[in-house]
Amino acid sequence: MDYLEIEGGYKLNGEITISGAKNSALAIIAATILSDKPVTLKNLPNVVDIRTMLKLLTMLGAKVEHNDTVAKIDCSSINSTKAVYEIVAQMRASILVLGPLLSRFKECSVSLPGGCAIGQRPIDLHIKAVEALGAKVSFKEGYVVAKAPNGLKGNKIIFDKITVGGTENALMAAALADGVTQIINAAKEPEIVQLCEMLNMGGAKVEGIGTSKLTIHGTNGKPLEFKEDIYTIPDRIEAGTYLCAGAITKSKITLNSVNIEHIQTTISKLEEMGFEFEINKDSITILPTDTIKKVNIVTSEYPGFPTDMQAQFMAVATLADEESLIEERLFENRFMHVSELNRLGADIWLKGNVAAIRPVKELNGANVMATDLRASSALVIAALAANGTTKISRIYHLDRGYDRLEEKLSKIGAKVVRKSE
């Protein structure tokens, strides 16, 4: 089993190039199912979740050529519409094949999903969306079985609460439907915007992109055709994570290939904590500060503060000048990193969905364990500033979402080594 060994206390300096966004790449990989011609995807992050999604398409019968950050996918040869448990259990995002398989092949069977253990993330809203488009859905032996023998029909989909995956599945299901679909209370994340733009490139017509009301004019069963390559947007969570690494170590580091608009909330919260930035068109440099100020954070849907960044900010807040508060409103089990940060010398108290981070003068290395993807990156950030050596186990969580993390950190002066037990 691999683990990371991090010797803390070193200043960082240099540049990091941000990889493509994992969460966007997963959706656009699923969307290739809507085409019966080859599609080339570029700037994919080379992480486990992407390889898992490509493996799922291969098991459905698609031809996949994958080389680092580029994948050529041909879904004309798909001969199965069953997404099996062995793959879906590894990664929750596998549920994203539900909409495109159903839309193109009029039936599918998708195992109930797995993934990070950060709380109940039911797929009832995904089911509601395809049912609104005329699908009949049943559950059989742990699988969602959806059928629409006469094809899907455009309709109004109203989400009771904002759901990123549900919006993505609804978009892909509606893309080949007969008629017009409206999605009310749609998610507005940059990953949703990229998926809408991709569907438009392929011949569907999506209006209202970037708003909570999306209108999709379906192709009435005609597969999409992508005449241009699809380039994955930069990963805003990876960018935020490395900004936090620069913040906690009080280091000057530059990130390249960044979409500044996508990380505005991260930038503004770091500015509240006393950090200043040099910002260019697609690069950002964080400047060190003598004193890290307290911060209060409430997670919410985009464009609010992302739940995927609260663990990293919690790590930075451990060395602030006063007590910080973080309220997690999206997932109920997303404070599992607290006990591990406390092992490093943090002083964090929990009450319900609120964490109080009391400042400490220093962190000290210890053996800790990653519990989910973003929690693992918070441990890395804390370890970079801790005295001595930290050993982080269960880093398979980290490998699901961070492309070449130890290589990128080592390049800017961190002492990070991957080892095996």
Short mmCIF file of C-alpha atoms in Angstrom, two decimals:
data_model
loop_
_atom_site.label_atom_id
_atom_site.label_comp_id
_atom_site.label_asym_id
_atom_site.label_seq_id
_atom_site.Cartn_x
_atom_site.Cartn_y
_atom_site.Cartn_z
CA MET A 1 0.00 0.00 0.00
CA ASP A 2 1.43 3.39 -1.03
CA TYR A 3 1.83 6.26 1.40
CA LEU A 4 3.31 9.76 1.31
CA GLU A 5 6.16 10.84 3.53
CA ILE A 6 6.36 14.61 3.90
CA GLU A 7 9.11 16.48 5.70
CA GLY A 8 7.59 19.81 6.67
CA GLY A 9 8.87 23.29 7.39
CA TYR A 10 10.28 24.17 3.99
CA LYS A 11 9.46 27.33 2.03
CA LEU A 12 8.04 26.68 -1.43
CA ASN A 13 8.96 28.65 -4.53
CA GLY A 14 8.26 28.20 -8.22
CA GLU A 15 5.50 27.46 -10.71
CA ILE A 16 2.85 24.74 -11.04
CA THR A 17 0.77 24.04 -14.14
CA ILE A 18 -2.81 23.17 -13.24
CA SER A 19 -4.27 20.03 -14.84
CA GLY A 20 -7.68 19.58 -16.43
CA ALA A 21 -10.69 19.44 -14.12
CA LYS A 22 -11.50 15.91 -13.01
CA ASN A 23 -15.18 16.66 -12.41
CA SER A 24 -15.58 18.24 -15.84
CA ALA A 25 -13.66 15.46 -17.56
CA LEU A 26 -15.88 12.77 -16.05
CA ALA A 27 -19.00 14.41 -17.48
CA ILE A 28 -17.57 15.01 -20.96
CA ILE A 29 -16.30 11.41 -21.11
CA ALA A 30 -19.85 10.23 -20.35
CA ALA A 31 -21.21 12.62 -23.00
CA THR A 32 -19.18 10.91 -25.74
CA ILE A 33 -21.76 8.10 -25.49
CA LEU A 34 -24.18 10.49 -27.25
CA SER A 35 -22.09 10.26 -30.43
CA ASP A 36 -21.61 7.36 -32.84
CA LYS A 37 -18.41 8.89 -34.23
CA PRO A 38 -14.93 9.26 -32.69
CA VAL A 39 -14.41 12.10 -30.20
CA THR A 40 -11.04 13.39 -29.01
CA LEU A 41 -10.77 14.78 -25.48
CA LYS A 42 -7.69 16.78 -24.46
CA ASN A 43 -6.23 18.13 -21.21
CA LEU A 44 -7.63 15.23 -19.21
CA PRO A 45 -6.07 14.86 -15.75
CA ASN A 46 -4.14 11.60 -15.43
CA VAL A 47 -5.91 10.38 -12.29
CA VAL A 48 -7.56 7.15 -11.19
CA ASP A 49 -11.15 8.39 -11.59
CA ILE A 50 -10.56 9.23 -15.25
CA ARG A 51 -9.02 5.83 -15.94
CA THR A 52 -11.97 4.19 -14.16
CA MET A 53 -14.49 6.08 -16.31
CA LEU A 54 -12.64 5.18 -19.50
CA LYS A 55 -12.56 1.55 -18.37
CA LEU A 56 -16.32 1.67 -17.88
CA LEU A 57 -16.80 2.88 -21.47
CA THR A 58 -14.51 0.11 -22.69
CA MET A 59 -16.61 -2.46 -20.82
CA LEU A 60 -19.70 -1.07 -22.57
CA GLY A 61 -17.98 -1.82 -25.88
CA ALA A 62 -16.51 1.57 -26.79
CA LYS A 63 -13.05 1.77 -28.36
CA VAL A 64 -10.78 3.92 -26.20
CA GLU A 65 -7.23 5.08 -26.92
CA HIS A 66 -5.82 6.83 -23.85
CA ASN A 67 -2.40 8.45 -23.63
CA ASP A 68 -1.76 10.58 -20.55
CA THR A 69 -3.90 13.70 -21.08
CA VAL A 70 -5.56 12.71 -24.39
CA ALA A 71 -8.30 10.16 -25.04
CA LYS A 72 -9.85 9.21 -28.37
CA ILE A 73 -13.22 7.59 -27.76
CA ASP A 74 -15.36 5.81 -30.33
CA CYS A 75 -18.78 4.84 -28.96
CA SER A 76 -20.13 3.50 -32.26
CA SER A 77 -19.20 -0.01 -31.10
CA ILE A 78 -21.07 0.05 -27.76
CA ASN A 79 -22.78 -3.34 -27.41
CA SER A 80 -23.84 -3.28 -23.76
CA THR A 81 -25.91 -0.79 -21.77
CA LYS A 82 -25.12 -2.30 -18.37
CA ALA A 83 -22.73 -0.40 -16.09
CA VAL A 84 -21.60 -3.12 -13.74
CA TYR A 85 -21.21 -2.91 -9.96
CA GLU A 86 -17.47 -3.70 -10.01
CA ILE A 87 -16.77 -0.37 -11.73
CA VAL A 88 -19.56 1.84 -10.43
CA ALA A 89 -18.80 0.86 -6.81
CA GLN A 90 -15.32 2.37 -7.23
CA MET A 91 -16.55 5.78 -8.32
CA ARG A 92 -19.79 7.58 -7.77
CA ALA A 93 -19.52 9.58 -11.00
CA SER A 94 -20.17 6.38 -12.98
CA ILE A 95 -23.87 7.19 -12.54
CA LEU A 96 -23.29 9.83 -15.24
CA VAL A 97 -23.65 7.16 -17.93
CA LEU A 98 -27.35 6.79 -17.03
CA GLY A 99 -28.56 9.80 -19.04
CA PRO A 100 -26.53 9.30 -22.24
CA LEU A 101 -27.06 5.49 -22.40
CA LEU A 102 -30.80 5.90 -21.94
CA SER A 103 -31.00 8.77 -24.42
CA ARG A 104 -29.10 6.99 -27.18
CA PHE A 105 -30.07 3.34 -26.66
CA LYS A 106 -33.52 3.76 -25.04
CA GLU A 107 -32.58 1.50 -22.14
CA CYS A 108 -29.81 0.96 -19.61
CA SER A 109 -28.95 -0.75 -16.37
CA VAL A 110 -26.62 1.10 -14.00
CA SER A 111 -25.41 -0.16 -10.64
CA LEU A 112 -26.12 2.01 -7.63
CA PRO A 113 -22.97 4.11 -7.08
CA GLY A 114 -20.08 4.11 -4.61
CA GLY A 115 -17.27 6.65 -4.16
CA CYS A 116 -16.15 8.78 -1.22
CA ALA A 117 -17.87 8.18 2.12
CA ILE A 118 -18.70 11.85 2.71
CA GLY A 119 -22.39 11.44 3.31
CA GLN A 120 -25.65 10.44 1.74
CA ARG A 121 -25.66 11.49 -1.90
CA PRO A 122 -28.79 9.79 -3.19
CA ILE A 123 -29.55 9.58 -6.88
CA ASP A 124 -33.27 10.23 -6.50
CA LEU A 125 -32.96 13.51 -8.41
CA HIS A 126 -31.24 11.73 -11.31
CA ILE A 127 -34.13 9.25 -11.40
CA LYS A 128 -36.73 12.03 -11.20
CA ALA A 129 -35.10 13.78 -14.17
CA VAL A 130 -35.22 10.81 -16.56
CA GLU A 131 -38.72 9.89 -15.40
CA ALA A 132 -39.85 13.42 -16.31
CA LEU A 133 -38.58 12.70 -19.83
CA GLY A 134 -40.73 9.57 -20.05
CA ALA A 135 -38.44 6.79 -18.80
CA LYS A 136 -39.78 3.93 -16.73
CA VAL A 137 -37.38 3.24 -13.87
CA SER A 138 -37.18 0.20 -11.61
CA PHE A 139 -34.62 -1.22 -9.20
CA LYS A 140 -33.41 -4.78 -9.58
CA GLU A 141 -30.63 -6.53 -7.65
CA GLY A 142 -28.80 -3.28 -6.88
CA TYR A 143 -29.21 -1.82 -10.36
CA VAL A 144 -31.20 1.13 -11.68
CA VAL A 145 -33.04 -0.20 -14.73
CA ALA A 146 -34.35 2.56 -17.02
CA LYS A 147 -36.33 2.06 -20.22
CA ALA A 148 -37.82 4.40 -22.82
CA PRO A 149 -38.76 2.15 -25.76
CA ASN A 150 -40.19 5.06 -27.76
CA GLY A 151 -37.34 7.41 -26.88
CA LEU A 152 -37.29 10.28 -24.42
CA LYS A 153 -39.63 13.26 -24.80
CA GLY A 154 -38.81 16.84 -23.88
CA ASN A 155 -40.44 18.08 -20.68
CA LYS A 156 -39.93 20.37 -17.70
CA ILE A 157 -37.56 19.09 -14.98
CA ILE A 158 -37.75 20.93 -11.67
CA PHE A 159 -35.07 20.03 -9.13
CA ASP A 160 -36.07 20.38 -5.47
CA LYS A 161 -32.45 21.18 -4.65
CA ILE A 162 -29.38 21.95 -6.68
CA THR A 163 -27.59 18.83 -7.93
CA VAL A 164 -24.50 18.86 -10.14
CA GLY A 165 -24.65 15.20 -11.19
CA GLY A 166 -28.43 15.33 -11.57
CA THR A 167 -28.17 18.39 -13.83
CA GLU A 168 -25.49 16.64 -15.93
CA ASN A 169 -27.57 13.49 -16.33
CA ALA A 170 -30.65 15.57 -17.21
CA LEU A 171 -28.69 17.53 -19.84
CA MET A 172 -27.34 14.40 -21.50
CA ALA A 173 -30.70 12.63 -21.41
CA ALA A 174 -32.42 15.67 -22.95
CA ALA A 175 -29.78 16.14 -25.66
CA LEU A 176 -31.18 13.38 -27.92
CA ALA A 177 -34.79 13.65 -26.72
CA ASP A 178 -37.71 14.59 -28.94
CA GLY A 179 -38.65 18.21 -28.29
CA VAL A 180 -37.67 20.87 -25.77
CA THR A 181 -36.64 20.27 -22.16
CA GLN A 182 -36.41 22.89 -19.44
CA ILE A 183 -34.29 22.31 -16.33
CA ILE A 184 -35.33 24.54 -13.44
CA ASN A 185 -32.97 25.07 -10.46
CA ALA A 186 -30.05 23.71 -12.48
CA ALA A 187 -26.52 23.71 -11.07
CA LYS A 188 -24.28 26.52 -12.40
CA GLU A 189 -20.81 25.06 -11.81
CA PRO A 190 -18.13 25.64 -14.49
CA GLU A 191 -18.27 21.89 -15.15
CA ILE A 192 -21.96 22.25 -16.10
CA VAL A 193 -21.11 25.15 -18.39
CA GLN A 194 -18.48 23.06 -20.17
CA LEU A 195 -20.91 20.16 -20.65
CA CYS A 196 -23.53 22.53 -22.14
CA GLU A 197 -20.97 23.98 -24.51
CA MET A 198 -19.89 20.48 -25.56
CA LEU A 199 -23.50 19.46 -26.28
CA ASN A 200 -23.87 22.55 -28.45
CA MET A 201 -20.68 21.67 -30.33
CA GLY A 202 -22.20 18.26 -31.07
CA GLY A 203 -25.48 19.50 -32.52
CA ALA A 204 -27.82 19.86 -29.56
CA LYS A 205 -29.00 23.34 -28.63
CA VAL A 206 -28.69 24.44 -25.00
CA GLU A 207 -29.82 27.92 -23.96
CA GLY A 208 -29.37 29.73 -20.64
CA ILE A 209 -25.84 28.39 -20.11
CA GLY A 210 -24.46 29.49 -16.75
CA THR A 211 -27.90 30.20 -15.28
CA SER A 212 -30.25 28.12 -13.13
CA LYS A 213 -32.72 27.72 -16.00
CA LEU A 214 -31.49 25.65 -18.93
CA THR A 215 -33.44 25.00 -22.13
CA ILE A 216 -32.39 22.04 -24.30
CA HIS A 217 -33.62 21.49 -27.84
CA GLY A 218 -33.12 17.76 -28.40
CA THR A 219 -32.05 16.12 -31.65
CA ASN A 220 -34.92 13.59 -31.70
CA GLY A 221 -32.65 10.58 -31.55
CA LYS A 222 -29.92 11.79 -33.90
CA PRO A 223 -26.50 11.11 -32.33
CA LEU A 224 -24.24 14.10 -31.73
CA GLU A 225 -21.18 14.70 -33.92
CA PHE A 226 -18.10 16.48 -32.62
CA LYS A 227 -15.99 17.93 -35.42
CA GLU A 228 -13.57 19.63 -33.02
CA ASP A 229 -11.54 18.29 -30.11
CA ILE A 230 -12.90 18.95 -26.61
CA TYR A 231 -10.42 20.67 -24.28
CA THR A 232 -11.06 20.12 -20.55
CA ILE A 233 -11.26 23.29 -18.42
CA PRO A 234 -8.61 23.81 -15.68
CA ASP A 235 -9.28 22.21 -12.29
CA ARG A 236 -10.42 24.96 -9.91
CA ILE A 237 -10.13 22.68 -6.86
CA GLU A 238 -6.56 21.68 -7.69
CA ALA A 239 -5.72 25.38 -8.13
CA GLY A 240 -7.31 26.22 -4.78
CA THR A 241 -5.43 23.38 -3.09
CA TYR A 242 -2.03 24.64 -4.26
CA LEU A 243 -2.93 28.21 -3.26
CA CYS A 244 -3.61 26.86 0.23
CA ALA A 245 -0.24 25.07 0.17
CA GLY A 246 1.42 28.41 -0.60
CA ALA A 247 -0.65 30.12 2.09
CA ILE A 248 0.13 27.77 4.98
CA THR A 249 3.86 27.70 4.20
CA LYS A 250 3.90 31.49 3.67
CA SER A 251 5.48 30.96 0.27
CA LYS A 252 5.36 32.73 -3.07
CA ILE A 253 4.17 30.30 -5.73
CA THR A 254 2.68 30.81 -9.20
CA LEU A 255 -0.04 28.71 -10.79
CA ASN A 256 -0.34 28.58 -14.59
CA SER A 257 -3.25 27.43 -16.79
CA VAL A 258 -5.85 28.71 -14.32
CA ASN A 259 -9.32 30.11 -15.00
CA ILE A 260 -9.32 33.03 -12.54
CA GLU A 261 -13.11 33.46 -12.71
CA HIS A 262 -13.63 29.89 -11.45
CA ILE A 263 -11.58 30.45 -8.26
CA GLN A 264 -12.90 33.85 -7.20
CA THR A 265 -14.36 32.63 -3.89
CA THR A 266 -11.09 30.90 -2.99
CA ILE A 267 -9.14 34.07 -3.80
CA SER A 268 -11.48 36.31 -1.79
CA LYS A 269 -11.31 34.07 1.30
CA LEU A 270 -7.51 33.97 1.14
CA GLU A 271 -7.52 37.78 0.83
CA GLU A 272 -9.62 37.89 4.02
CA MET A 273 -6.85 35.83 5.63
CA GLY A 274 -4.30 38.49 4.71
CA PHE A 275 -2.86 37.17 1.44
CA GLU A 276 -2.27 39.25 -1.68
CA PHE A 277 -2.10 38.08 -5.28
CA GLU A 278 -0.57 38.97 -8.61
CA ILE A 279 -3.12 37.97 -11.25
CA ASN A 280 -2.64 37.73 -15.01
CA LYS A 281 -4.93 36.36 -17.70
CA ASP A 282 -4.45 32.69 -16.88
CA SER A 283 -1.93 32.68 -14.04
CA ILE A 284 -1.96 33.68 -10.39
CA THR A 285 0.80 34.22 -7.82
CA ILE A 286 0.13 34.09 -4.08
CA LEU A 287 2.32 36.32 -1.93
CA PRO A 288 3.25 35.40 1.66
CA THR A 289 1.91 37.26 4.68
CA ASP A 290 3.44 37.60 8.14
CA THR A 291 0.19 36.83 9.96
CA ILE A 292 -2.60 34.51 8.81
CA LYS A 293 -5.94 36.03 9.82
CA LYS A 294 -9.02 34.08 10.91
CA VAL A 295 -11.70 33.20 8.38
CA ASN A 296 -15.38 32.27 8.52
CA ILE A 297 -16.67 29.99 5.77
CA VAL A 298 -20.09 28.60 4.83
CA THR A 299 -20.07 26.06 1.98
CA SER A 300 -22.68 26.39 -0.74
CA GLU A 301 -23.27 25.67 -4.41
CA TYR A 302 -21.37 27.57 -7.10
CA PRO A 303 -20.69 30.48 -7.20
CA GLY A 304 -20.54 30.17 -3.39
CA PHE A 305 -17.68 28.65 -1.43
CA PRO A 306 -17.04 25.08 -2.68
CA THR A 307 -17.41 22.18 -0.27
CA ASP A 308 -14.41 20.64 -2.05
CA MET A 309 -12.19 23.42 -0.60
CA GLN A 310 -13.27 23.52 3.06
CA ALA A 311 -10.82 20.85 4.26
CA GLN A 312 -7.86 22.68 2.71
CA PHE A 313 -8.90 26.00 4.27
CA MET A 314 -9.35 24.27 7.62
CA ALA A 315 -5.70 23.21 7.42
CA VAL A 316 -4.57 26.79 6.74
CA ALA A 317 -6.81 28.16 9.53
CA THR A 318 -5.03 25.99 12.14
CA LEU A 319 -2.16 28.53 12.05
CA ALA A 320 -4.32 31.68 11.99
CA ASP A 321 -4.21 34.41 14.63
CA GLU A 322 -7.73 33.84 15.99
CA GLU A 323 -10.50 31.24 15.97
CA SER A 324 -12.04 30.46 12.56
CA LEU A 325 -15.45 28.89 11.90
CA ILE A 326 -16.42 26.61 9.01
CA GLU A 327 -20.02 25.59 8.43
CA GLU A 328 -20.58 22.63 6.07
CA ARG A 329 -24.04 22.83 4.51
CA LEU A 330 -23.79 20.31 1.67
CA PHE A 331 -22.53 16.98 3.09
CA GLU A 332 -23.07 15.62 6.57
CA ASN A 333 -19.91 13.50 6.87
CA ARG A 334 -17.40 15.96 5.51
CA PHE A 335 -15.43 16.63 8.70
CA MET A 336 -13.69 13.26 8.90
CA HIS A 337 -10.31 15.00 8.46
CA VAL A 338 -10.72 16.87 11.76
CA SER A 339 -9.42 14.05 13.97
CA GLU A 340 -6.43 13.56 11.65
CA LEU A 341 -5.57 17.28 11.63
CA ASN A 342 -5.77 17.21 15.44
CA ARG A 343 -3.19 14.38 15.40
CA LEU A 344 -0.85 16.90 13.76
CA GLY A 345 -1.38 19.31 16.66
CA ALA A 346 -4.43 21.26 15.45
CA ASP A 347 -7.13 22.32 17.93
CA ILE A 348 -10.43 21.81 16.11
CA TRP A 349 -13.80 21.32 17.79
CA LEU A 350 -16.97 20.10 16.14
CA LYS A 351 -20.57 20.87 16.93
CA GLY A 352 -22.97 19.45 14.37
CA ASN A 353 -22.07 20.83 10.97
CA VAL A 354 -19.83 23.61 12.33
CA ALA A 355 -16.10 23.33 12.99
CA ALA A 356 -14.30 25.78 15.27
CA ILE A 357 -10.60 25.98 14.43
CA ARG A 358 -8.68 27.39 17.38
CA PRO A 359 -5.23 28.65 16.45
CA VAL A 360 -2.08 26.82 17.44
CA LYS A 361 1.49 28.10 17.26
CA GLU A 362 2.75 25.12 15.27
CA LEU A 363 1.87 21.75 13.79
CA ASN A 364 3.98 18.63 14.30
CA GLY A 365 4.44 15.61 12.06
CA ALA A 366 2.60 12.38 12.83
CA ASN A 367 1.15 9.29 11.18
CA VAL A 368 -2.25 10.17 9.69
CA MET A 369 -4.79 8.52 7.42
CA ALA A 370 -6.71 9.96 4.46
CA THR A 371 -10.47 9.42 4.71
CA ASP A 372 -11.63 10.92 1.40
CA LEU A 373 -10.25 12.81 -1.59
CA ARG A 374 -10.26 16.40 -0.30
CA ALA A 375 -9.47 15.39 3.30
CA SER A 376 -6.28 13.80 2.00
CA SER A 377 -5.19 17.05 0.34
CA ALA A 378 -5.81 18.93 3.63
CA LEU A 379 -3.42 16.53 5.36
CA VAL A 380 -0.80 17.20 2.68
CA ILE A 381 -1.18 20.96 3.18
CA ALA A 382 -0.88 20.66 6.97
CA ALA A 383 2.12 18.34 6.66
CA LEU A 384 3.97 20.88 4.50
CA ALA A 385 3.90 23.33 7.42
CA ALA A 386 4.40 20.81 10.25
CA ASN A 387 7.66 20.28 12.11
CA GLY A 388 9.26 16.93 11.34
CA THR A 389 7.93 14.13 9.18
CA THR A 390 4.32 13.17 8.44
CA LYS A 391 3.26 9.84 6.99
CA ILE A 392 -0.07 9.91 5.13
CA SER A 393 -1.58 6.50 4.43
CA ARG A 394 -4.56 5.50 2.25
CA ILE A 395 -3.45 7.92 -0.44
CA TYR A 396 -5.48 6.04 -3.04
CA HIS A 397 -8.07 8.71 -2.18
CA LEU A 398 -5.56 11.36 -3.27
CA ASP A 399 -4.79 9.50 -6.49
CA ARG A 400 -8.45 9.67 -7.48
CA GLY A 401 -8.32 13.41 -8.03
CA TYR A 402 -4.81 14.94 -8.05
CA ASP A 403 -2.61 14.57 -11.11
CA ARG A 404 1.09 14.06 -10.20
CA LEU A 405 0.75 15.79 -6.83
CA GLU A 406 4.10 14.80 -5.34
CA GLU A 407 5.88 15.63 -8.60
CA LYS A 408 4.32 19.11 -8.71
CA LEU A 409 5.04 19.82 -5.04
CA SER A 410 8.61 18.52 -5.28
CA LYS A 411 9.24 20.83 -8.22
CA ILE A 412 8.54 23.88 -6.00
CA GLY A 413 10.70 22.72 -3.11
CA ALA A 414 8.50 20.46 -0.98
CA LYS A 415 10.04 17.32 0.52
CA VAL A 416 7.40 14.77 -0.57
CA VAL A 417 8.17 11.12 -1.31
CA ARG A 418 5.81 8.28 -2.26
CA LYS A 419 6.70 4.99 -0.59
CA SER A 420 5.23 1.51 -0.36
CA GLU A 421 4.67 -0.64 2.70
#
